[in-house]
Short mmCIF file of C-alpha atoms in Angstrom, two decimals:
data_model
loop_
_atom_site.label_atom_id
_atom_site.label_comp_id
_atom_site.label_asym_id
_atom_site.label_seq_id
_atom_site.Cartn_x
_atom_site.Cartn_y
_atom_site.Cartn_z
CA UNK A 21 17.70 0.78 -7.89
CA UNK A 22 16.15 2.98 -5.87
CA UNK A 23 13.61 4.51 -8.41
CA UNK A 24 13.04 1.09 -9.52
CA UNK A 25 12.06 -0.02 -6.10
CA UNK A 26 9.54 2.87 -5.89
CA UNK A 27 8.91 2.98 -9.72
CA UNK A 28 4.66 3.00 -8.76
CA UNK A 29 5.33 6.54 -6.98
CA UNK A 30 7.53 7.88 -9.48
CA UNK A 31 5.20 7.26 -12.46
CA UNK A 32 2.23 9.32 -10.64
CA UNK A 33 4.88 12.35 -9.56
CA UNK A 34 4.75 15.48 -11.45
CA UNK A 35 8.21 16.06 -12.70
CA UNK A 36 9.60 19.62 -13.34
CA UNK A 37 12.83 21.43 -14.01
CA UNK A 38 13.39 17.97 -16.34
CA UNK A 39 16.33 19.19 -18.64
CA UNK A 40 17.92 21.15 -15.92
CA UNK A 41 20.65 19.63 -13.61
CA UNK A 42 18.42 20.63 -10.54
CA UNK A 43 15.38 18.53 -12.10
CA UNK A 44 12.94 16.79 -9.51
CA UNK A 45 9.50 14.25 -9.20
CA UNK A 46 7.45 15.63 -6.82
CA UNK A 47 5.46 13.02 -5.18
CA UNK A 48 1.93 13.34 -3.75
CA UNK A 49 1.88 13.18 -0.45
CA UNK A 50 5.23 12.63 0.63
CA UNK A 51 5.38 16.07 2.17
CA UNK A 52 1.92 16.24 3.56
CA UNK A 53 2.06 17.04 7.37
CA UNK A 54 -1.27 14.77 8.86
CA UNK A 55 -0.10 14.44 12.18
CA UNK A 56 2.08 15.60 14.96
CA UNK A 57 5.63 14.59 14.25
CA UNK A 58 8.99 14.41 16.77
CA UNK A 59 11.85 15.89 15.56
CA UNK A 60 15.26 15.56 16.59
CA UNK A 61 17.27 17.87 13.88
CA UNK A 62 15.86 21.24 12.92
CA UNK A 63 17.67 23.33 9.82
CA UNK A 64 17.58 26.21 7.69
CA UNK A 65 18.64 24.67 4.14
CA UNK A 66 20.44 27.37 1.68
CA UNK A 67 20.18 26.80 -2.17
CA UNK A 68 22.85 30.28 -2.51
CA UNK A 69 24.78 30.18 0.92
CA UNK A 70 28.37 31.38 0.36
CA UNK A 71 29.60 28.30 2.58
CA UNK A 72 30.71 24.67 1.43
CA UNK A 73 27.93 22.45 1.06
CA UNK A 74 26.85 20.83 4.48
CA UNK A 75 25.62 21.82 8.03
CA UNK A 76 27.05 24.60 9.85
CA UNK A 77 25.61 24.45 13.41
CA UNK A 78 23.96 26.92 15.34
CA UNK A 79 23.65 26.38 18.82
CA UNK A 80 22.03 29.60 20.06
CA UNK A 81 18.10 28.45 19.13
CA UNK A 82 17.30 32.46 19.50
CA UNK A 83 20.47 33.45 17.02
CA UNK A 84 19.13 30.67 14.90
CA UNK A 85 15.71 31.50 14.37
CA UNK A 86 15.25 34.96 15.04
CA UNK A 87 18.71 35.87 13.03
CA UNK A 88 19.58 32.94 10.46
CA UNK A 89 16.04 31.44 9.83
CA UNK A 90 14.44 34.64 9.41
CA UNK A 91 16.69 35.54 6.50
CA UNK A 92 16.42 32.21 4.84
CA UNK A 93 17.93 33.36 1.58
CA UNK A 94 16.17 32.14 -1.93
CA UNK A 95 16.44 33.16 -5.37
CA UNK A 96 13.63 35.62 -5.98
CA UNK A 97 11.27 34.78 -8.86
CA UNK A 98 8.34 37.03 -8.34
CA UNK A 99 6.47 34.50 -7.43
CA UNK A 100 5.52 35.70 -4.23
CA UNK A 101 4.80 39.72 -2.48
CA UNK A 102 7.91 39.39 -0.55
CA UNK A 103 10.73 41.26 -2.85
CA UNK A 104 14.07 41.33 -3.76
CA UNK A 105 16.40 41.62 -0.12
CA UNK A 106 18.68 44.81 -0.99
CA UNK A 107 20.96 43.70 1.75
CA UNK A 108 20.94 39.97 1.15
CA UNK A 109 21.54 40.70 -2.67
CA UNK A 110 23.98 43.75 -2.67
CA UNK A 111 26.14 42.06 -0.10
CA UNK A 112 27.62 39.21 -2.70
CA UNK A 113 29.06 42.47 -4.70
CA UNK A 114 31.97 43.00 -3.05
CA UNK A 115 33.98 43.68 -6.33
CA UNK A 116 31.94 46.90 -6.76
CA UNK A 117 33.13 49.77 -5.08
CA UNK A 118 29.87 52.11 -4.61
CA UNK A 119 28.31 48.84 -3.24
CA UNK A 120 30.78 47.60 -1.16
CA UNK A 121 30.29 51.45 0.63
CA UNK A 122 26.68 51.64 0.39
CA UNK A 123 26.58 48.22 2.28
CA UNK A 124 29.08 49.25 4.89
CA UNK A 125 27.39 52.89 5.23
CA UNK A 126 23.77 51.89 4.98
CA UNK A 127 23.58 48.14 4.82
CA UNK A 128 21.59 47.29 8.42
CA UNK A 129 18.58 49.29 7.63
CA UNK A 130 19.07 49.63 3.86
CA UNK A 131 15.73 47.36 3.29
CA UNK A 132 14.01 49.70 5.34
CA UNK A 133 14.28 53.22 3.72
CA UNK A 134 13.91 51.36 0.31
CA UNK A 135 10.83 49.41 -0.38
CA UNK A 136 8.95 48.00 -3.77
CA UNK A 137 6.01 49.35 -4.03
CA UNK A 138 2.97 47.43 -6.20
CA UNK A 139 1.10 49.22 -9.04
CA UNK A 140 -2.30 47.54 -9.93
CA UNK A 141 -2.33 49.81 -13.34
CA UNK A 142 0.35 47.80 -14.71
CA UNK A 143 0.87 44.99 -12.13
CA UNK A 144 4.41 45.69 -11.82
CA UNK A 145 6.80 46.30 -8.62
CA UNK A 146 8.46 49.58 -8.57
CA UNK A 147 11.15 50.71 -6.30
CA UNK A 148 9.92 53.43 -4.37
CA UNK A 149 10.64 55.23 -0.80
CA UNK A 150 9.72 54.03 2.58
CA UNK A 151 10.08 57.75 3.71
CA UNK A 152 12.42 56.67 6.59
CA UNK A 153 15.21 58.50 7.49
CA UNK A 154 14.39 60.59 5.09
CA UNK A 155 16.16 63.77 7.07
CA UNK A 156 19.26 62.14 7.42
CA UNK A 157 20.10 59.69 4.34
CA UNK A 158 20.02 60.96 0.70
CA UNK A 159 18.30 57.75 -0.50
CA UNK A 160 18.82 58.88 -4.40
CA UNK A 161 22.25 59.33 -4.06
CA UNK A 162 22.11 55.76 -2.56
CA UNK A 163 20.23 54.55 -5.47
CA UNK A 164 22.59 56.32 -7.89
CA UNK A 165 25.33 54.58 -6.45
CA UNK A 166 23.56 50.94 -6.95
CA UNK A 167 22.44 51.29 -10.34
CA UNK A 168 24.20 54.30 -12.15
CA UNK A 169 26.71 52.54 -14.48
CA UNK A 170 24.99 49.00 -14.78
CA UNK A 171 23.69 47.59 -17.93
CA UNK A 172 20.85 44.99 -18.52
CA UNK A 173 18.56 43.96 -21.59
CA UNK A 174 14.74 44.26 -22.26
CA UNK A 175 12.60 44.14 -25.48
CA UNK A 176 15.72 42.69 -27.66
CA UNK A 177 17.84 45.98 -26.40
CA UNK A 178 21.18 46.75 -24.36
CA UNK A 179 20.21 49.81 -21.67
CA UNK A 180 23.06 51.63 -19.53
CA UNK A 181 21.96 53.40 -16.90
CA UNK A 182 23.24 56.94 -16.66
CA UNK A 183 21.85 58.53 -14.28
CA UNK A 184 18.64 58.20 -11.51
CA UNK A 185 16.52 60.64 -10.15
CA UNK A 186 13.38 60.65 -7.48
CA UNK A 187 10.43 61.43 -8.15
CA UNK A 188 8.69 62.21 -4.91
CA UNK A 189 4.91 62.99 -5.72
CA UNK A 190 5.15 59.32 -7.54
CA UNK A 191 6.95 58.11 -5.46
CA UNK A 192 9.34 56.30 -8.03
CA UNK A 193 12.84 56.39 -9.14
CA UNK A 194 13.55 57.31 -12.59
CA UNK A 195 16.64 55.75 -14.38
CA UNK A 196 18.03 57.95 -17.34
CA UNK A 197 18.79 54.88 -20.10
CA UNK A 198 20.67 54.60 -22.95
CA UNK A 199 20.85 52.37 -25.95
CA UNK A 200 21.63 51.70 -29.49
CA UNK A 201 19.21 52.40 -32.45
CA UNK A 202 20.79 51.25 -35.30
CA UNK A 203 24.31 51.61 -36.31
CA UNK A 204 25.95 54.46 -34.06
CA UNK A 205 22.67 55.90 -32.98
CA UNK A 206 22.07 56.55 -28.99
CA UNK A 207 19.09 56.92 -28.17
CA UNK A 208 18.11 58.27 -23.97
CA UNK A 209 14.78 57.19 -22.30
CA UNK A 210 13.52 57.22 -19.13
CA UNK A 211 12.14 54.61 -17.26
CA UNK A 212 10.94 53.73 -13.95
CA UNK A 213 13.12 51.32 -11.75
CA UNK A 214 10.94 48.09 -11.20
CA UNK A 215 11.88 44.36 -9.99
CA UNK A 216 12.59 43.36 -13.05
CA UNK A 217 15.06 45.70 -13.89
CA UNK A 218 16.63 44.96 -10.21
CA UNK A 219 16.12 41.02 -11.24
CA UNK A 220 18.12 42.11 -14.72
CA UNK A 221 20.81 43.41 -13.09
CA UNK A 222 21.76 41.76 -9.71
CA UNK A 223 21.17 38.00 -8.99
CA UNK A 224 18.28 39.16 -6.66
CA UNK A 225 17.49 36.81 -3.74
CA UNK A 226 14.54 36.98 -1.30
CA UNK A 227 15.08 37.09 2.75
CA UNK A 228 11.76 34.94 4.43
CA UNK A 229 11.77 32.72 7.88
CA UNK A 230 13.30 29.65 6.40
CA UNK A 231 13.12 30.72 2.66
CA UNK A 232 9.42 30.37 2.76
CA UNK A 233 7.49 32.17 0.04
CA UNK A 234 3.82 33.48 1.26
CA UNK A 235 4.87 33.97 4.79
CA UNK A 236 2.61 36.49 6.91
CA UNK A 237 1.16 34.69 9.69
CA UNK A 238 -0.18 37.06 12.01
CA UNK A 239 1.26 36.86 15.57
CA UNK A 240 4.26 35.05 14.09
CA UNK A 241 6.60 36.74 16.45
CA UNK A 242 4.95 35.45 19.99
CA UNK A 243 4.85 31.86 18.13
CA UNK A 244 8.75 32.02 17.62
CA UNK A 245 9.50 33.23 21.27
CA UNK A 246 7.52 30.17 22.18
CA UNK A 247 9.13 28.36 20.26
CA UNK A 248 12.97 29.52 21.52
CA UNK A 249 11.74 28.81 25.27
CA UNK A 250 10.63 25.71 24.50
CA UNK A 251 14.23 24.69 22.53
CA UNK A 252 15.92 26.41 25.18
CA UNK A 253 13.98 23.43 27.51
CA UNK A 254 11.64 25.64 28.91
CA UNK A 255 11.27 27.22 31.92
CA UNK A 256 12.94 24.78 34.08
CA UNK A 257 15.41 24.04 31.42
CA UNK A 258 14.61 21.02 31.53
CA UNK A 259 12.86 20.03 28.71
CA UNK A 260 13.96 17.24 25.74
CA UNK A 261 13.58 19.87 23.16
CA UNK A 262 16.83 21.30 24.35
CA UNK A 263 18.85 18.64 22.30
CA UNK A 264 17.34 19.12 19.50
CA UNK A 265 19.82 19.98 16.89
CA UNK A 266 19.68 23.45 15.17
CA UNK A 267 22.27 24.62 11.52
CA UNK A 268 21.96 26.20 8.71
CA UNK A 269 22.01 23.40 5.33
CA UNK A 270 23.84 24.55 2.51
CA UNK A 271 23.43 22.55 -0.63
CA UNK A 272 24.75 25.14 -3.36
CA UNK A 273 22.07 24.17 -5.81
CA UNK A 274 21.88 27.93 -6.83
CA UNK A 275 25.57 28.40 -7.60
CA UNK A 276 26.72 27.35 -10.99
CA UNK A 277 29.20 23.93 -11.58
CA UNK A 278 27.90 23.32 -7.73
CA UNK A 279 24.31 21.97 -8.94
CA UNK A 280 25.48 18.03 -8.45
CA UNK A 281 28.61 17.96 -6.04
CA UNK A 282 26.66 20.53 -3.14
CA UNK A 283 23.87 18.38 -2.55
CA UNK A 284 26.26 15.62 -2.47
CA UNK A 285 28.13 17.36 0.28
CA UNK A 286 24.83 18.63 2.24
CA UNK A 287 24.04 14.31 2.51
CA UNK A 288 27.40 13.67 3.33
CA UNK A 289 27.12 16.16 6.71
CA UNK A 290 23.08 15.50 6.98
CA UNK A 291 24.17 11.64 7.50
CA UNK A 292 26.68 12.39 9.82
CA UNK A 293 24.68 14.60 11.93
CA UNK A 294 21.99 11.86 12.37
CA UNK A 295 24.41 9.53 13.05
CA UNK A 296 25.91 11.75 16.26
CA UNK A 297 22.00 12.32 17.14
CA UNK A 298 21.50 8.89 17.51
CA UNK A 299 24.34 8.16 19.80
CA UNK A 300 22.90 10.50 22.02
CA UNK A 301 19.79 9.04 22.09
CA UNK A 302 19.64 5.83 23.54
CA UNK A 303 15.96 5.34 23.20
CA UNK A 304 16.91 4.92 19.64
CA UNK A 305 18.72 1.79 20.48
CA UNK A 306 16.31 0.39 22.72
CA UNK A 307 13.49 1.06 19.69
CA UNK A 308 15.20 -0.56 17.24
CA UNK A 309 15.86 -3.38 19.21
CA UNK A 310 12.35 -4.09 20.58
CA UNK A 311 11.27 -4.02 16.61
CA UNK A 312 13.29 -6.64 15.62
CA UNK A 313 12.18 -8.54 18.63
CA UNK A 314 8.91 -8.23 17.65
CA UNK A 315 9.08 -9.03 13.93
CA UNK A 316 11.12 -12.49 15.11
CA UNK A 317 7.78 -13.13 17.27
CA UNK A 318 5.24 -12.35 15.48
CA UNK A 319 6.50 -14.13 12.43
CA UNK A 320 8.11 -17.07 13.68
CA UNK A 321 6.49 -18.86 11.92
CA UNK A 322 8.46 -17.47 8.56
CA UNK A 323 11.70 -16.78 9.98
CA UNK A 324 11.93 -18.81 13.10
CA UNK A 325 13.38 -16.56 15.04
CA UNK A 326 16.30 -15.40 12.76
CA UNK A 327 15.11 -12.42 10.89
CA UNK A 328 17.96 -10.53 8.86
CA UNK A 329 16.49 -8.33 6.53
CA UNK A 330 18.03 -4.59 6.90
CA UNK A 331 14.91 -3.49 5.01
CA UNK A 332 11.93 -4.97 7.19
CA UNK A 333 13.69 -3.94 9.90
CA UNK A 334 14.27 -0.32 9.06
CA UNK A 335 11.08 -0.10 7.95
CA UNK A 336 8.85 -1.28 10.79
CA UNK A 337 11.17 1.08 12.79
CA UNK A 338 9.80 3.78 10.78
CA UNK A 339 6.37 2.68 11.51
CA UNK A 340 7.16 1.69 15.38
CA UNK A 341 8.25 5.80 15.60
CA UNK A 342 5.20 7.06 14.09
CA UNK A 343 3.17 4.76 15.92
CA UNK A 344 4.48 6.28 19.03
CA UNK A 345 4.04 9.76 17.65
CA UNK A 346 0.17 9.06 17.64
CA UNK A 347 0.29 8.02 21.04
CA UNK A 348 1.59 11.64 22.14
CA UNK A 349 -0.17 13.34 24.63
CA UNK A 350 0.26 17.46 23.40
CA UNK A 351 -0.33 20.64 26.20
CA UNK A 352 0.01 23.98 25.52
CA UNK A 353 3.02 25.44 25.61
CA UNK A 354 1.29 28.54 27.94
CA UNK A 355 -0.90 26.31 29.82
CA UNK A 356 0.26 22.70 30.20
CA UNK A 357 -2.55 21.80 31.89
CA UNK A 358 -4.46 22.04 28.74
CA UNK A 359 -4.74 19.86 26.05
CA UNK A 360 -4.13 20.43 22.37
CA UNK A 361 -7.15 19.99 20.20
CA UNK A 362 -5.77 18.19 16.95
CA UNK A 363 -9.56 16.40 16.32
CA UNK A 364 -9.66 18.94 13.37
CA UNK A 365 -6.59 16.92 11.65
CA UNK A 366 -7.52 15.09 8.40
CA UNK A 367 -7.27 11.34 8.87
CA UNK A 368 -5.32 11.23 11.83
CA UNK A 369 -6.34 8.72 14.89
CA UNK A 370 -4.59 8.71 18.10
CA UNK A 371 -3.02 5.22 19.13
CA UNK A 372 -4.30 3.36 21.73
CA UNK A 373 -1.42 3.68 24.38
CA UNK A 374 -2.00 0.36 25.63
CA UNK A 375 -2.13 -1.47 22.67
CA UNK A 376 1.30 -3.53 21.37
CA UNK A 377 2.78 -2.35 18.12
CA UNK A 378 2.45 -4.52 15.03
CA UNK A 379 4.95 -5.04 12.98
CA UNK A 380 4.02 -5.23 9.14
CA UNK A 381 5.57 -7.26 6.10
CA UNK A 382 4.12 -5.26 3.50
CA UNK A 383 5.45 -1.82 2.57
CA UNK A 384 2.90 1.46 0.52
CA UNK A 385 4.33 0.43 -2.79
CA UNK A 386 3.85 -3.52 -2.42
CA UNK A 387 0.17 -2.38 -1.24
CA UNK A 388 -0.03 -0.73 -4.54
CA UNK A 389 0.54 -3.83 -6.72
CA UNK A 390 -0.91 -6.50 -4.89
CA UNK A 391 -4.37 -4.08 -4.79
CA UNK A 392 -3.48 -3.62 -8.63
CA UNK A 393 -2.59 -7.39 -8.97
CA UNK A 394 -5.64 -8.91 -7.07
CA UNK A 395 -8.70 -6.74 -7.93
CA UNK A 396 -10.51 -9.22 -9.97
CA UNK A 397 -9.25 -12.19 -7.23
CA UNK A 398 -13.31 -13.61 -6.78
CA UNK A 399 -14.19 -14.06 -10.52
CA UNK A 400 -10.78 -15.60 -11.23
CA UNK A 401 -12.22 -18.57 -8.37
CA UNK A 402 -14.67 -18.90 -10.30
CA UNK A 403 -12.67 -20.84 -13.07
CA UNK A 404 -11.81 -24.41 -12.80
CA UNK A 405 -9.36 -25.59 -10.86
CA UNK A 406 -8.52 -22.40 -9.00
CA UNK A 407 -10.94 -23.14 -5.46
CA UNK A 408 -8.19 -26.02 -5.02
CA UNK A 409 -5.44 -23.94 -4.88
CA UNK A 410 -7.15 -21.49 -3.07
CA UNK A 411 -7.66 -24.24 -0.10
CA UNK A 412 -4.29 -25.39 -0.34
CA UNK A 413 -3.62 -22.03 1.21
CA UNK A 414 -6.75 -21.94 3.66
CA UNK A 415 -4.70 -24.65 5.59
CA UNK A 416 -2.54 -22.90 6.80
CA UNK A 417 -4.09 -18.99 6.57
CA UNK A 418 -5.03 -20.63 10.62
CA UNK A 419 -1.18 -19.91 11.52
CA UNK A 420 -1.13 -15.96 9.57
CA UNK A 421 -0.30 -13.34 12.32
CA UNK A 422 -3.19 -10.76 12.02
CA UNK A 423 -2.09 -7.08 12.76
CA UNK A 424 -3.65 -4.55 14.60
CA UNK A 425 -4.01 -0.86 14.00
CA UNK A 426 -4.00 -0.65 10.36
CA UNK A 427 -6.34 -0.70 7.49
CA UNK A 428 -8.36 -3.94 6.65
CA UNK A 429 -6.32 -3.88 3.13
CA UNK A 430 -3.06 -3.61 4.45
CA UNK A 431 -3.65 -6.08 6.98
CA UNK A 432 -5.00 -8.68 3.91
CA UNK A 433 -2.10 -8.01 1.94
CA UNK A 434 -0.01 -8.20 5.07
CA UNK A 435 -1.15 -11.66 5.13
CA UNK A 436 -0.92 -12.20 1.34
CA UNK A 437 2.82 -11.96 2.09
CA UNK A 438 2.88 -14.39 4.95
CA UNK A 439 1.59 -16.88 3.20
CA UNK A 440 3.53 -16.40 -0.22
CA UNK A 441 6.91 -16.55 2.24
CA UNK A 442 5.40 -19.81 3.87
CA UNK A 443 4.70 -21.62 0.31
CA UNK A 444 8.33 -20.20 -0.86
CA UNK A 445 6.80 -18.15 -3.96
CA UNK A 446 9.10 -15.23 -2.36
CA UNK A 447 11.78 -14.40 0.03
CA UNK A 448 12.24 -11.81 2.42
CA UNK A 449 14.70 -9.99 -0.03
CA UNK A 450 12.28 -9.86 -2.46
CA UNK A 451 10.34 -7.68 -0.44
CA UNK A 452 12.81 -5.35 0.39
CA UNK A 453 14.15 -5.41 -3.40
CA UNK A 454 10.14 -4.92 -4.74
CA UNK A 455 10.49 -7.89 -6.72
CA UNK A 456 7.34 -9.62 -5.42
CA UNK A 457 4.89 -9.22 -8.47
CA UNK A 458 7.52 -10.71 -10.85
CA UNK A 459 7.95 -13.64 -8.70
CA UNK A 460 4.19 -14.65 -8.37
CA UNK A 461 1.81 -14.73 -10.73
CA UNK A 462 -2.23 -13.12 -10.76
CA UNK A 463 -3.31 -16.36 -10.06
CA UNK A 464 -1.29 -17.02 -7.38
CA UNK A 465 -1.97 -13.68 -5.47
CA UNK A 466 -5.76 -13.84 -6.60
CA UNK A 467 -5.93 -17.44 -4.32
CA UNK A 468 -4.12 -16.40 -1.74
CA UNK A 469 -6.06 -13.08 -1.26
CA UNK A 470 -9.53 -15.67 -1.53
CA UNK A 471 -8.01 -17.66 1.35
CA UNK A 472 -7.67 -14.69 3.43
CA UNK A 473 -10.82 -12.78 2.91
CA UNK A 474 -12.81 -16.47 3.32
CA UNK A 475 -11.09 -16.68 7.09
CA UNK A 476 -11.00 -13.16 8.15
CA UNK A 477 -14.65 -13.29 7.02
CA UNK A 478 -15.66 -16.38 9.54
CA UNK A 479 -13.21 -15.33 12.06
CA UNK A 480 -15.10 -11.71 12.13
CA UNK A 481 -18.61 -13.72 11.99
CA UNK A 482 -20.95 -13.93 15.00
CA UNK A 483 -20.07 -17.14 17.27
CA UNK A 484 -21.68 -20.36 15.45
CA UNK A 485 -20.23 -19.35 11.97
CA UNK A 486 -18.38 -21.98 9.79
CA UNK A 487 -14.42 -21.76 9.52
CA UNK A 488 -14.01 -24.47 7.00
CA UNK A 489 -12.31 -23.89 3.96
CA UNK A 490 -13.89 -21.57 1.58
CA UNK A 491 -16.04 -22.90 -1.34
CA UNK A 492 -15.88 -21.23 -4.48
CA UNK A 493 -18.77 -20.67 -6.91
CA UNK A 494 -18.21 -23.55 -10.27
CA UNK A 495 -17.99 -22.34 -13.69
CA UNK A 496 -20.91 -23.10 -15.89
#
């Protein structure tokens, strides 16, 4: 039901991972930050965390984002500069002896005396030396103890590593391999240790704030102490962003059998969660109410008084939050007596804070197919017959609540649908079902849409202009 309802989006999403269990549509513009939002739940999510699938709270914001964030764990692709976490990776081993000690021994700075090291020659990550320590930690004896005894394949053939070595001038660590050539013949190579051999080996994950890939964002450090004074509610303590809600997400996408029943889980506890935030926000309460106040005003004259659909409702709540997000007035976090410059934002427009919200009938998606449905709306009144039906609708266009603050096309089809509930072609479920188009013919919509356009058009004309019903051109 649900892709059906929002079948227009799905068609124009670019699907990937189809035939795998963790397939998904990506849909343009769903994710596109335009404007300043307020959030009441921030969270890590985890596709490999070794917990259940759900939320595990944090409510330390500094232990949270400087030392759960900042490790946001991912599996490592090499799609990115940031390489494979020894730490992050190793630590899952624990069935491996020479890890399990290397880890204990060396595991808090282990991904600082070893590093991967980029060769343009062959474009290819090698591991190499940081030089750290270097007077007090044999680093190829810890590299022997990682890799001496695994196995992986490359190139159709089964290597074992026997033994490792470091080259120091290179700056490169050289794995003795072995394999089979032919029958019973073993045949030793060397070969440089790269990511791909790591990758081979170990199921290699990547350790970035919030398991971002192409993170570097110079001064990132002062923006995250900013960030934990302002969650710990500032400097007076005072501050709403105090109860905002931090946790690490764990939806157990990467682990195998998990790929269905984790994200399951991680909805389960998300729901919850939202459900204890609201409780503690009253505001939340009093918003929802005034929306459904509004939507029984504004369209009395469709539901007279008694409106009871879940969907408008939750909808023009949606829109009644973001509306109030516009209205926000943002100050520096160092200097509060200075304003935030957003005017660089594409296509966002601050609210007027003194103008009444507007609830809306029409939703994006029934946007989409009345636009689709109605484009060629002025030659269709051009046939016989169809300037009569299109004034049976200009009579009572007069009694259409016009909204304010959105696009002239929304607010037209916003109409469209007042008058379509008025002359019973629809019902209010069929809006929040998307069933609107295959109630209601082209026709229909085309002189409906005529009506509209004729009386926004004299109601927008300079004083002296005719409001009468429209006329349409006659067919020859």
């Amino acid at each position: 039901d649900y892709i059906k309802y929002y079948k227009y989006l799905f068609e124009s999403s670019a699907d990937s991972n189809v035939d795998d269990l963790n397939s998904r549509s990506t849909v343009s513009g769903m994710c596109d930050i335009t404007m300043p939002y307020k959030i009441d739940i921030m969270l890590s999510a985890s596709n490999y965390s070794k917990e259940e699938g759900g939320i595990t709270r944090v409510d330390n914001p500094e232990n949270f984002l400087l030392y759960i964030d900042s490790h946001g764990e991912r599996k490592e692709k090499a799609t990115s500069q940031d390489g494979p976490n020894f730490q992050r990776t190793l630590k899952r081993y624990t069935a491996d002896r020479n890890i399990v000690d290397i880890i204990a021994r060396h595991g808090n700075y282990l991904d600082d005396v070893l590093d991967w090291d980029y060769s343009t020659a062959d474009r290819q990550y090698y591991l190499a030396s940081s030089f750290k320590l270097m007077d007090k930690i044999d680093v190829t004896e810890v590299v022997r103890k990682i890799f001496v005894g695994k196995e992986f394949s490359r190139n159709d053939f089964r290597y074992a590593i026997e033994d490792v070595d470091f080259d120091m001038i290179q700056n490169r660590f050289i794995a003795d391999l072995s394999y089979k050539s032919g029958a019973e013949t073993t045949v030793n190579v060397d070969m440089a240790i790269d990511r791909r051999m790591f990758s081979a080996i170990f199921d290699s994950l990547a350790s970035t704030p919030g398991g971002q890939p192409f993170i570097a964002e110079e001064g990132q450090l002062e923006t995250v102490q900013l960030l934990i004074s302002c969650l710990r509610g500032g400097k007076d303590g005072k501050g709403k962003a105090r109860k905002i809600q931090c946790g690490v997400l764990s939806t157990e996408i990467g682990k195998k059998g998990r790929e269905i029943t984790g994200p399951q889980k991680a909805a389960a506890a998300l729901k919850q969660l939202i459900q204890e935030v609201r409780v503690g926000a009253p505001e939340i309460n009093e918003g929802k109410i005034k929306v459904k106040r509004l939507l029984n005003e504004k369209y009395a004259h469709i539901f007279n008084g008694r409106m009871e659909s879940a969907e408008l409702w939750r909808y023009n709540f949606y829109l009644f939050q973001l509306e109030n997000m516009r209205r926000a007035d943002l100050r520096r976090m160092d200097n509060k007596a200075k304003k935030v410059d957003i005017s660089n934002l594409v296509d966002f427009v601050p609210s007027d804070r003194g103008r009444e919200f507007s609830p809306l009938l029409v939703n994006p998606n029934l946007n989409i197919e009345l636009n689709s449905f109605s484009e060629t709306f002025e030659e269709l009144m051009s046939l016989p017959n169809y300037p009569d039906f299109a004034e049976e609708f200009f009579e009572r266009v007069d009694k259409l609540y016009v909204a304010e603050g959105y696009s002239a096309e929304t607010n037209i089809n916003n109409m469209i649908v007042q008058l379509l509930l008025m002359e019973s072609y629809i019902s209010s479920d069929d809006l929040a079902r998307g069933s609107v188009i295959e109630k209601v013919n082209r026709e229909t919509i085309a002189a409906a849409k005529y009506a509209v356009v004729q009386f926004l058009g004299r109601k927008n004309a300079p004083e002296g202009g005719n409001a009468s019903a429209p006329k349409a051109k006659k067919a020859k």
